Amino acid sequence: MREVGIRECLSSTAAAMLVLLLCWDGVAEVNSQKVPALFVFGDSLVDVGNNNFLNTVARANYYPYGIDFSGGPTGRFCNGKCLIDFIGDLLGVPSPPPFADPSTVGRTILNGVNYASAAAGILDESGRTYGDRYTMSRQVLNFESTLNQYRTMMNATTLSQYLAKSIAVVVIGSNDYINNYLQPGFYGSSYNYTPQAFGNLLVNSFVRQLLALHSVGLRKFFLAGIGPLGCIPNQRASGLAPPGRCVDNVNQMVGFFNEGLRSMVDQLNSNHPGAIFVYGNTYGVFGDVLNNPAAYSFNVIDRACCGIGMNRGQITCLPFQVPCAFRNQYVYWDAFHPTQSAVYVFAWRAVNGPPNDCYPINIQQMALM
C-alpha cells in the first residue's frame, strides 16, 4: 500500500541518491562560491537560531538538538544540519547567521542573513500560541533593515548587483496549517475558509510578501512548497488515520497551496522579466522518500527519532531526552522535522534535480544566471 499519493515515482533519482546518501557527510563544499549571498526566510525548517533571542517556547537550543552538528545545539530544529546549511554547502556559500543575533553586523552579513523563525507563518496569526516569532511579514521588514547596513558598505550600483545575483531561499507555510488551520480550538480559519479557499488565501498573501522583497532588489527566489504534513509523526499521533497510514485529508489540504504556488511561479516569471522564481517540490521529494525508503537507505518512516507518545509525535523532543541510536535511518527527527539525512535528499534534489523536483529550473541553474 502506497504511503502517500504521489503521481510520479522518481526511481532513477532515488537510485542515484542512494550512492550520495551513503557518503553525504563527507561531501566537500564547493570550492568556488556561485552566488554572493543567501537570504533565508521561513520557519523552523530553516531557523538557525533566531528564536533563541525571542520570548517563545519554540526553541531548539538544547541537547539532543544538534547532537550531530559540529556546533552542538544552535537553535536548529534538527539533529544536525538544516536545509539552508546543505544548500550553502552545495553552492559554496557559508550558511548565513541569524538576524536576531546581536553579532550579525558588519562583515558577518556579507554572505547573507537568515531571518527564519520557528512557528512563523505566512499569516501573522499563525503560531501565536508559541509566543514571539518573526512572521513572514516581519521577516520582510527585517530584511529591509539589513539593507540599511549594506548601504553603508556598498554604493548603490554595487548593492543592486549584489542583491540581484544573490538567492532568496523561502521555506514557509507549514505553520499556517499545523499551528493555525488544523487547530480549530485556537484559530477560526477552518470555520471561515474551505481548504481550497485557505490555500488561495495563503498563496495570495505569500505573493504580496515576495513582491515586497522583489521591490527592494532581490531577483532570484527559491520557494519551497509544503511537504506531506499528513505523514509527520505529529499528525500520525493524532489518531485520525489507521495505524501505519498518513492523514490523507491533511495532505490534500496542502495540495491546494502547492498547486497554487506552482501556478503562481509561472505568473511571477511572466510578469517580472529579469527575475526568476523557482518552485521546490517538497511534497514530491518527501513523498518519494516515504514511498521508497529503502532506495534512500531509510528504515523508519512512521515515527520520530526523538519525542514522546504515539509515534514519538505527541510531545516533541525534550531537553536531554535520549534519541534513537541510528538517526540516519529515520526520516523524521522529531514530531515535526526531518532528520539531516532526509533534509539532505531534498537539498540535493533542489540544487541539482530535474523539473519534477525544482520548477522551472533548479537552484544550480539559477545560481549561474
mmCIF file with all atom_site columns, C-alpha atoms in Angstrom, residues 178-337:
data_model
loop_
_atom_site.group_PDB
_atom_site.id
_atom_site.type_symbol
_atom_site.label_atom_id
_atom_site.label_alt_id
_atom_site.label_comp_id
_atom_site.label_asym_id
_atom_site.label_entity_id
_atom_site.label_seq_id
_atom_site.pdbx_PDB_ins_code
_atom_site.Cartn_x
_atom_site.Cartn_y
_atom_site.Cartn_z
_atom_site.occupancy
_atom_site.B_iso_or_equiv
_atom_site.pdbx_formal_charge
_atom_site.auth_seq_id
_atom_site.auth_comp_id
_atom_site.auth_asym_id
_atom_site.auth_atom_id
_atom_site.pdbx_PDB_model_num
ATOM 1   C CA . ILE A 1 178 ? -0.134  22.851 11.829  1.00 0.00 ? 178 ILE A CA 1
ATOM 2   C CA . ASN A 1 179 ? -0.417  25.933 14.041  1.00 0.00 ? 179 ASN A CA 1
ATOM 3   C CA . ASN A 1 180 ? -3.497  27.542 12.561  1.00 0.00 ? 180 ASN A CA 1
ATOM 4   C CA . TYR A 1 181 ? -5.928  25.747 10.224  1.00 0.00 ? 181 TYR A CA 1
ATOM 5   C CA . LEU A 1 182 ? -5.623  22.364 11.958  1.00 0.00 ? 182 LEU A CA 1
ATOM 6   C CA . GLN A 1 183 ? -6.187  23.833 15.421  1.00 0.00 ? 183 GLN A CA 1
ATOM 7   C CA . PRO A 1 184 ? -9.822  24.999 15.425  1.00 0.00 ? 184 PRO A CA 1
ATOM 8   C CA . GLY A 1 185 ? -9.747  25.382 19.207  1.00 0.00 ? 185 GLY A CA 1
ATOM 9   C CA . PHE A 1 186 ? -7.288  28.284 18.873  1.00 0.00 ? 186 PHE A CA 1
ATOM 10  C CA . TYR A 1 187 ? -7.904  29.687 15.394  1.00 0.00 ? 187 TYR A CA 1
ATOM 11  C CA . GLY A 1 188 ? -11.036 30.397 13.387  1.00 0.00 ? 188 GLY A CA 1
ATOM 12  C CA . SER A 1 189 ? -9.569  29.845 9.921   1.00 0.00 ? 189 SER A CA 1
ATOM 13  C CA . SER A 1 190 ? -11.076 26.370 9.399   1.00 0.00 ? 190 SER A CA 1
ATOM 14  C CA . TYR A 1 191 ? -14.522 27.794 10.160  1.00 0.00 ? 191 TYR A CA 1
ATOM 15  C CA . ASN A 1 192 ? -14.097 30.714 7.789   1.00 0.00 ? 192 ASN A CA 1
ATOM 16  C CA . TYR A 1 193 ? -12.374 29.033 4.828   1.00 0.00 ? 193 TYR A CA 1
ATOM 17  C CA . THR A 1 194 ? -12.677 25.810 2.907   1.00 0.00 ? 194 THR A CA 1
ATOM 18  C CA . PRO A 1 195 ? -9.315  24.057 2.411   1.00 0.00 ? 195 PRO A CA 1
ATOM 19  C CA . GLN A 1 196 ? -9.154  25.365 -1.153  1.00 0.00 ? 196 GLN A CA 1
ATOM 20  C CA . ALA A 1 197 ? -10.045 28.930 -0.151  1.00 0.00 ? 197 ALA A CA 1
ATOM 21  C CA . PHE A 1 198 ? -7.469  28.818 2.645   1.00 0.00 ? 198 PHE A CA 1
ATOM 22  C CA . GLY A 1 199 ? -4.794  27.621 0.219   1.00 0.00 ? 199 GLY A CA 1
ATOM 23  C CA . ASN A 1 200 ? -5.679  30.515 -2.093  1.00 0.00 ? 200 ASN A CA 1
ATOM 24  C CA . LEU A 1 201 ? -5.504  32.952 0.824   1.00 0.00 ? 201 LEU A CA 1
ATOM 25  C CA . LEU A 1 202 ? -2.013  31.738 1.690   1.00 0.00 ? 202 LEU A CA 1
ATOM 26  C CA . VAL A 1 203 ? -0.748  31.918 -1.895  1.00 0.00 ? 203 VAL A CA 1
ATOM 27  C CA . ASN A 1 204 ? -2.101  35.432 -2.440  1.00 0.00 ? 204 ASN A CA 1
ATOM 28  C CA . SER A 1 205 ? -0.671  36.667 0.869   1.00 0.00 ? 205 SER A CA 1
ATOM 29  C CA . PHE A 1 206 ? 2.666   34.999 0.111   1.00 0.00 ? 206 PHE A CA 1
ATOM 30  C CA . VAL A 1 207 ? 2.936   36.607 -3.311  1.00 0.00 ? 207 VAL A CA 1
ATOM 31  C CA . ARG A 1 208 ? 2.492   40.069 -1.817  1.00 0.00 ? 208 ARG A CA 1
ATOM 32  C CA . GLN A 1 209 ? 5.352   39.366 0.589   1.00 0.00 ? 209 GLN A CA 1
ATOM 33  C CA . LEU A 1 210 ? 7.574   38.092 -2.212  1.00 0.00 ? 210 LEU A CA 1
ATOM 34  C CA . LEU A 1 211 ? 6.868   41.133 -4.339  1.00 0.00 ? 211 LEU A CA 1
ATOM 35  C CA . ALA A 1 212 ? 7.856   43.343 -1.411  1.00 0.00 ? 212 ALA A CA 1
ATOM 36  C CA . LEU A 1 213 ? 11.247  41.586 -1.411  1.00 0.00 ? 213 LEU A CA 1
ATOM 37  C CA . HIS A 1 214 ? 11.467  41.967 -5.177  1.00 0.00 ? 214 HIS A CA 1
ATOM 38  C CA . SER A 1 215 ? 10.701  45.676 -4.910  1.00 0.00 ? 215 SER A CA 1
ATOM 39  C CA . VAL A 1 216 ? 13.811  46.291 -2.812  1.00 0.00 ? 216 VAL A CA 1
ATOM 40  C CA . GLY A 1 217 ? 16.190  44.428 -5.096  1.00 0.00 ? 217 GLY A CA 1
ATOM 41  C CA . LEU A 1 218 ? 16.067  40.635 -4.757  1.00 0.00 ? 218 LEU A CA 1
ATOM 42  C CA . ARG A 1 219 ? 15.733  38.844 -8.090  1.00 0.00 ? 219 ARG A CA 1
ATOM 43  C CA . LYS A 1 220 ? 16.320  35.121 -7.509  1.00 0.00 ? 220 LYS A CA 1
ATOM 44  C CA . PHE A 1 221 ? 13.815  33.217 -5.377  1.00 0.00 ? 221 PHE A CA 1
ATOM 45  C CA . PHE A 1 222 ? 13.666  29.557 -4.367  1.00 0.00 ? 222 PHE A CA 1
ATOM 46  C CA . LEU A 1 223 ? 10.207  28.869 -2.947  1.00 0.00 ? 223 LEU A CA 1
ATOM 47  C CA . ALA A 1 224 ? 9.825   25.527 -1.203  1.00 0.00 ? 224 ALA A CA 1
ATOM 48  C CA . GLY A 1 225 ? 6.360   24.024 -1.262  1.00 0.00 ? 225 GLY A CA 1
ATOM 49  C CA . ILE A 1 226 ? 4.877   22.292 1.777   1.00 0.00 ? 226 ILE A CA 1
ATOM 50  C CA . GLY A 1 227 ? 5.729   18.633 2.355   1.00 0.00 ? 227 GLY A CA 1
ATOM 51  C CA . PRO A 1 228 ? 3.259   15.820 3.123   1.00 0.00 ? 228 PRO A CA 1
ATOM 52  C CA . LEU A 1 229 ? 2.218   17.145 6.535   1.00 0.00 ? 229 LEU A CA 1
ATOM 53  C CA . GLY A 1 230 ? -0.246  14.310 6.984   1.00 0.00 ? 230 GLY A CA 1
ATOM 54  C CA . CYS A 1 231 ? 2.712   11.955 7.307   1.00 0.00 ? 231 CYS A CA 1
ATOM 55  C CA . ILE A 1 232 ? 4.711   13.721 10.017  1.00 0.00 ? 232 ILE A CA 1
ATOM 56  C CA . PRO A 1 233 ? 4.749   11.983 13.430  1.00 0.00 ? 233 PRO A CA 1
ATOM 57  C CA . ASN A 1 234 ? 2.636   14.751 14.962  1.00 0.00 ? 234 ASN A CA 1
ATOM 58  C CA . GLN A 1 235 ? -0.218  14.050 12.560  1.00 0.00 ? 235 GLN A CA 1
ATOM 59  C CA . ARG A 1 236 ? 0.175   10.269 12.749  1.00 0.00 ? 236 ARG A CA 1
ATOM 60  C CA . ALA A 1 237 ? -0.149  10.601 16.524  1.00 0.00 ? 237 ALA A CA 1
ATOM 61  C CA . SER A 1 238 ? -3.485  12.402 16.161  1.00 0.00 ? 238 SER A CA 1
ATOM 62  C CA . GLY A 1 239 ? -5.345  9.115  15.695  1.00 0.00 ? 239 GLY A CA 1
ATOM 63  C CA . LEU A 1 240 ? -7.088  10.470 12.593  1.00 0.00 ? 240 LEU A CA 1
ATOM 64  C CA . ALA A 1 241 ? -5.732  7.750  10.331  1.00 0.00 ? 241 ALA A CA 1
ATOM 65  C CA . PRO A 1 242 ? -5.368  3.953  10.574  1.00 0.00 ? 242 PRO A CA 1
ATOM 66  C CA . PRO A 1 243 ? -2.071  2.675  12.028  1.00 0.00 ? 243 PRO A CA 1
ATOM 67  C CA . GLY A 1 244 ? 0.744   2.947  9.524   1.00 0.00 ? 244 GLY A CA 1
ATOM 68  C CA . ARG A 1 245 ? -1.124  5.426  7.347   1.00 0.00 ? 245 ARG A CA 1
ATOM 69  C CA . CYS A 1 246 ? -0.803  9.150  6.752   1.00 0.00 ? 246 CYS A CA 1
ATOM 70  C CA . VAL A 1 247 ? -3.671  11.547 7.418   1.00 0.00 ? 247 VAL A CA 1
ATOM 71  C CA . ASP A 1 248 ? -4.794  11.833 3.814   1.00 0.00 ? 248 ASP A CA 1
ATOM 72  C CA . ASN A 1 249 ? -7.102  14.825 4.186   1.00 0.00 ? 249 ASN A CA 1
ATOM 73  C CA . VAL A 1 250 ? -4.226  16.904 5.599   1.00 0.00 ? 250 VAL A CA 1
ATOM 74  C CA . ASN A 1 251 ? -2.087  16.016 2.590   1.00 0.00 ? 251 ASN A CA 1
ATOM 75  C CA . GLN A 1 252 ? -4.975  17.020 0.343   1.00 0.00 ? 252 GLN A CA 1
ATOM 76  C CA . MET A 1 253 ? -5.218  20.389 2.105   1.00 0.00 ? 253 MET A CA 1
ATOM 77  C CA . VAL A 1 254 ? -1.600  21.331 1.493   1.00 0.00 ? 254 VAL A CA 1
ATOM 78  C CA . GLY A 1 255 ? -2.033  20.238 -2.110  1.00 0.00 ? 255 GLY A CA 1
ATOM 79  C CA . PHE A 1 256 ? -4.199  23.294 -2.750  1.00 0.00 ? 256 PHE A CA 1
ATOM 80  C CA . PHE A 1 257 ? -1.385  25.562 -1.554  1.00 0.00 ? 257 PHE A CA 1
ATOM 81  C CA . ASN A 1 258 ? 1.302   23.728 -3.508  1.00 0.00 ? 258 ASN A CA 1
ATOM 82  C CA . GLU A 1 259 ? -0.666  23.701 -6.742  1.00 0.00 ? 259 GLU A CA 1
ATOM 83  C CA . GLY A 1 260 ? -1.490  27.377 -6.355  1.00 0.00 ? 260 GLY A CA 1
ATOM 84  C CA . LEU A 1 261 ? 2.130   28.304 -5.640  1.00 0.00 ? 261 LEU A CA 1
ATOM 85  C CA . ARG A 1 262 ? 3.458   26.335 -8.602  1.00 0.00 ? 262 ARG A CA 1
ATOM 86  C CA . SER A 1 263 ? 0.974   28.072 -10.891 1.00 0.00 ? 263 SER A CA 1
ATOM 87  C CA . MET A 1 264 ? 1.843   31.431 -9.359  1.00 0.00 ? 264 MET A CA 1
ATOM 88  C CA . VAL A 1 265 ? 5.526   30.858 -10.172 1.00 0.00 ? 265 VAL A CA 1
ATOM 89  C CA . ASP A 1 266 ? 4.640   30.882 -13.874 1.00 0.00 ? 266 ASP A CA 1
ATOM 90  C CA . GLN A 1 267 ? 2.730   34.131 -13.451 1.00 0.00 ? 267 GLN A CA 1
ATOM 91  C CA . LEU A 1 268 ? 5.513   35.770 -11.437 1.00 0.00 ? 268 LEU A CA 1
ATOM 92  C CA . ASN A 1 269 ? 8.124   34.818 -14.016 1.00 0.00 ? 269 ASN A CA 1
ATOM 93  C CA . SER A 1 270 ? 5.925   36.142 -16.809 1.00 0.00 ? 270 SER A CA 1
ATOM 94  C CA . ASN A 1 271 ? 5.199   39.420 -15.030 1.00 0.00 ? 271 ASN A CA 1
ATOM 95  C CA . HIS A 1 272 ? 8.730   40.099 -13.805 1.00 0.00 ? 272 HIS A CA 1
ATOM 96  C CA . PRO A 1 273 ? 11.343  39.696 -16.537 1.00 0.00 ? 273 PRO A CA 1
ATOM 97  C CA . GLY A 1 274 ? 14.817  39.937 -15.102 1.00 0.00 ? 274 GLY A CA 1
ATOM 98  C CA . ALA A 1 275 ? 13.777  37.938 -12.052 1.00 0.00 ? 275 ALA A CA 1
ATOM 99  C CA . ILE A 1 276 ? 13.418  34.183 -11.578 1.00 0.00 ? 276 ILE A CA 1
ATOM 100 C CA . PHE A 1 277 ? 11.023  32.436 -9.198  1.00 0.00 ? 277 PHE A CA 1
ATOM 101 C CA . VAL A 1 278 ? 11.560  28.703 -8.663  1.00 0.00 ? 278 VAL A CA 1
ATOM 102 C CA . TYR A 1 279 ? 9.157   26.236 -7.037  1.00 0.00 ? 279 TYR A CA 1
ATOM 103 C CA . GLY A 1 280 ? 10.689  23.453 -4.931  1.00 0.00 ? 280 GLY A CA 1
ATOM 104 C CA . ASN A 1 281 ? 8.579   20.295 -4.938  1.00 0.00 ? 281 ASN A CA 1
ATOM 105 C CA . THR A 1 282 ? 8.953   19.397 -1.252  1.00 0.00 ? 282 THR A CA 1
ATOM 106 C CA . TYR A 1 283 ? 5.847   17.232 -1.351  1.00 0.00 ? 283 TYR A CA 1
ATOM 107 C CA . GLY A 1 284 ? 7.059   15.223 -4.307  1.00 0.00 ? 284 GLY A CA 1
ATOM 108 C CA . VAL A 1 285 ? 10.563  14.624 -2.944  1.00 0.00 ? 285 VAL A CA 1
ATOM 109 C CA . PHE A 1 286 ? 9.473   13.607 0.549   1.00 0.00 ? 286 PHE A CA 1
ATOM 110 C CA . GLY A 1 287 ? 6.624   11.591 -0.916  1.00 0.00 ? 287 GLY A CA 1
ATOM 111 C CA . ASP A 1 288 ? 9.173   9.689  -2.980  1.00 0.00 ? 288 ASP A CA 1
ATOM 112 C CA . VAL A 1 289 ? 11.259  9.065  0.153   1.00 0.00 ? 289 VAL A CA 1
ATOM 113 C CA . LEU A 1 290 ? 8.223   7.788  2.065   1.00 0.00 ? 290 LEU A CA 1
ATOM 114 C CA . ASN A 1 291 ? 7.108   5.578  -0.807  1.00 0.00 ? 291 ASN A CA 1
ATOM 115 C CA . ASN A 1 292 ? 10.604  4.202  -1.463  1.00 0.00 ? 292 ASN A CA 1
ATOM 116 C CA . PRO A 1 293 ? 12.529  4.457  1.826   1.00 0.00 ? 293 PRO A CA 1
ATOM 117 C CA . ALA A 1 294 ? 14.909  1.587  1.094   1.00 0.00 ? 294 ALA A CA 1
ATOM 118 C CA . ALA A 1 295 ? 16.087  3.375  -2.055  1.00 0.00 ? 295 ALA A CA 1
ATOM 119 C CA . TYR A 1 296 ? 17.388  6.123  0.212   1.00 0.00 ? 296 TYR A CA 1
ATOM 120 C CA . SER A 1 297 ? 18.701  3.825  2.937   1.00 0.00 ? 297 SER A CA 1
ATOM 121 C CA . PHE A 1 298 ? 15.897  4.710  5.398   1.00 0.00 ? 298 PHE A CA 1
ATOM 122 C CA . ASN A 1 299 ? 14.265  2.070  7.590   1.00 0.00 ? 299 ASN A CA 1
ATOM 123 C CA . VAL A 1 300 ? 11.868  4.109  9.752   1.00 0.00 ? 300 VAL A CA 1
ATOM 124 C CA . ILE A 1 301 ? 9.312   6.446  8.193   1.00 0.00 ? 301 ILE A CA 1
ATOM 125 C CA . ASP A 1 302 ? 6.355   6.373  10.585  1.00 0.00 ? 302 ASP A CA 1
ATOM 126 C CA . ARG A 1 303 ? 7.761   7.674  13.881  1.00 0.00 ? 303 ARG A CA 1
ATOM 127 C CA . ALA A 1 304 ? 10.215  10.229 15.165  1.00 0.00 ? 304 ALA A CA 1
ATOM 128 C CA . CYS A 1 305 ? 13.722  9.590  16.373  1.00 0.00 ? 305 CYS A CA 1
ATOM 129 C CA . CYS A 1 306 ? 13.135  11.818 19.411  1.00 0.00 ? 306 CYS A CA 1
ATOM 130 C CA . GLY A 1 307 ? 9.852   12.541 21.163  1.00 0.00 ? 307 GLY A CA 1
ATOM 131 C CA . ILE A 1 308 ? 7.195   11.111 23.472  1.00 0.00 ? 308 ILE A CA 1
ATOM 132 C CA . GLY A 1 309 ? 3.885   9.359  22.936  1.00 0.00 ? 309 GLY A CA 1
ATOM 133 C CA . MET A 1 310 ? 2.401   7.587  19.931  1.00 0.00 ? 310 MET A CA 1
ATOM 134 C CA . ASN A 1 311 ? 4.944   7.518  17.099  1.00 0.00 ? 311 ASN A CA 1
ATOM 135 C CA . ARG A 1 312 ? 7.102   9.759  19.366  1.00 0.00 ? 312 ARG A CA 1
ATOM 136 C CA . GLY A 1 313 ? 4.968   12.546 17.951  1.00 0.00 ? 313 GLY A CA 1
ATOM 137 C CA . GLN A 1 314 ? 2.649   13.699 20.726  1.00 0.00 ? 314 GLN A CA 1
ATOM 138 C CA . ILE A 1 315 ? 5.306   15.610 22.659  1.00 0.00 ? 315 ILE A CA 1
ATOM 139 C CA . THR A 1 316 ? 8.334   16.782 20.764  1.00 0.00 ? 316 THR A CA 1
ATOM 140 C CA . CYS A 1 317 ? 11.955  16.193 21.746  1.00 0.00 ? 317 CYS A CA 1
ATOM 141 C CA . LEU A 1 318 ? 12.538  17.293 25.350  1.00 0.00 ? 318 LEU A CA 1
ATOM 142 C CA . PRO A 1 319 ? 15.799  18.570 26.884  1.00 0.00 ? 319 PRO A CA 1
ATOM 143 C CA . PHE A 1 320 ? 18.348  15.784 27.395  1.00 0.00 ? 320 PHE A CA 1
ATOM 144 C CA . GLN A 1 321 ? 15.995  13.106 26.102  1.00 0.00 ? 321 GLN A CA 1
ATOM 145 C CA . VAL A 1 322 ? 17.879  10.141 24.635  1.00 0.00 ? 322 VAL A CA 1
ATOM 146 C CA . PRO A 1 323 ? 17.128  9.933  20.897  1.00 0.00 ? 323 PRO A CA 1
ATOM 147 C CA . CYS A 1 324 ? 17.195  6.838  18.703  1.00 0.00 ? 324 CYS A CA 1
ATOM 148 C CA . ALA A 1 325 ? 20.595  5.288  18.096  1.00 0.00 ? 325 ALA A CA 1
ATOM 149 C CA . PHE A 1 326 ? 20.540  5.032  14.281  1.00 0.00 ? 326 PHE A CA 1
ATOM 150 C CA . ARG A 1 327 ? 19.461  8.514  13.327  1.00 0.00 ? 327 ARG A CA 1
ATOM 151 C CA . ASN A 1 328 ? 20.476  8.285  9.676   1.00 0.00 ? 328 ASN A CA 1
ATOM 152 C CA . GLN A 1 329 ? 17.896  5.507  9.220   1.00 0.00 ? 329 GLN A CA 1
ATOM 153 C CA . TYR A 1 330 ? 14.995  7.757  10.288  1.00 0.00 ? 330 TYR A CA 1
ATOM 154 C CA . VAL A 1 331 ? 13.140  10.166 8.017   1.00 0.00 ? 331 VAL A CA 1
ATOM 155 C CA . TYR A 1 332 ? 11.831  12.212 10.959  1.00 0.00 ? 332 TYR A CA 1
ATOM 156 C CA . TRP A 1 333 ? 13.882  13.632 13.793  1.00 0.00 ? 333 TRP A CA 1
ATOM 157 C CA . ASP A 1 334 ? 11.041  14.896 15.997  1.00 0.00 ? 334 ASP A CA 1
ATOM 158 C CA . ALA A 1 335 ? 7.271   15.379 15.795  1.00 0.00 ? 335 ALA A CA 1
ATOM 159 C CA . PHE A 1 336 ? 7.544   17.977 13.016  1.00 0.00 ? 336 PHE A CA 1
ATOM 160 C CA . HIS A 1 337 ? 11.009  17.992 11.463  1.00 0.00 ? 337 HIS A CA 1
#
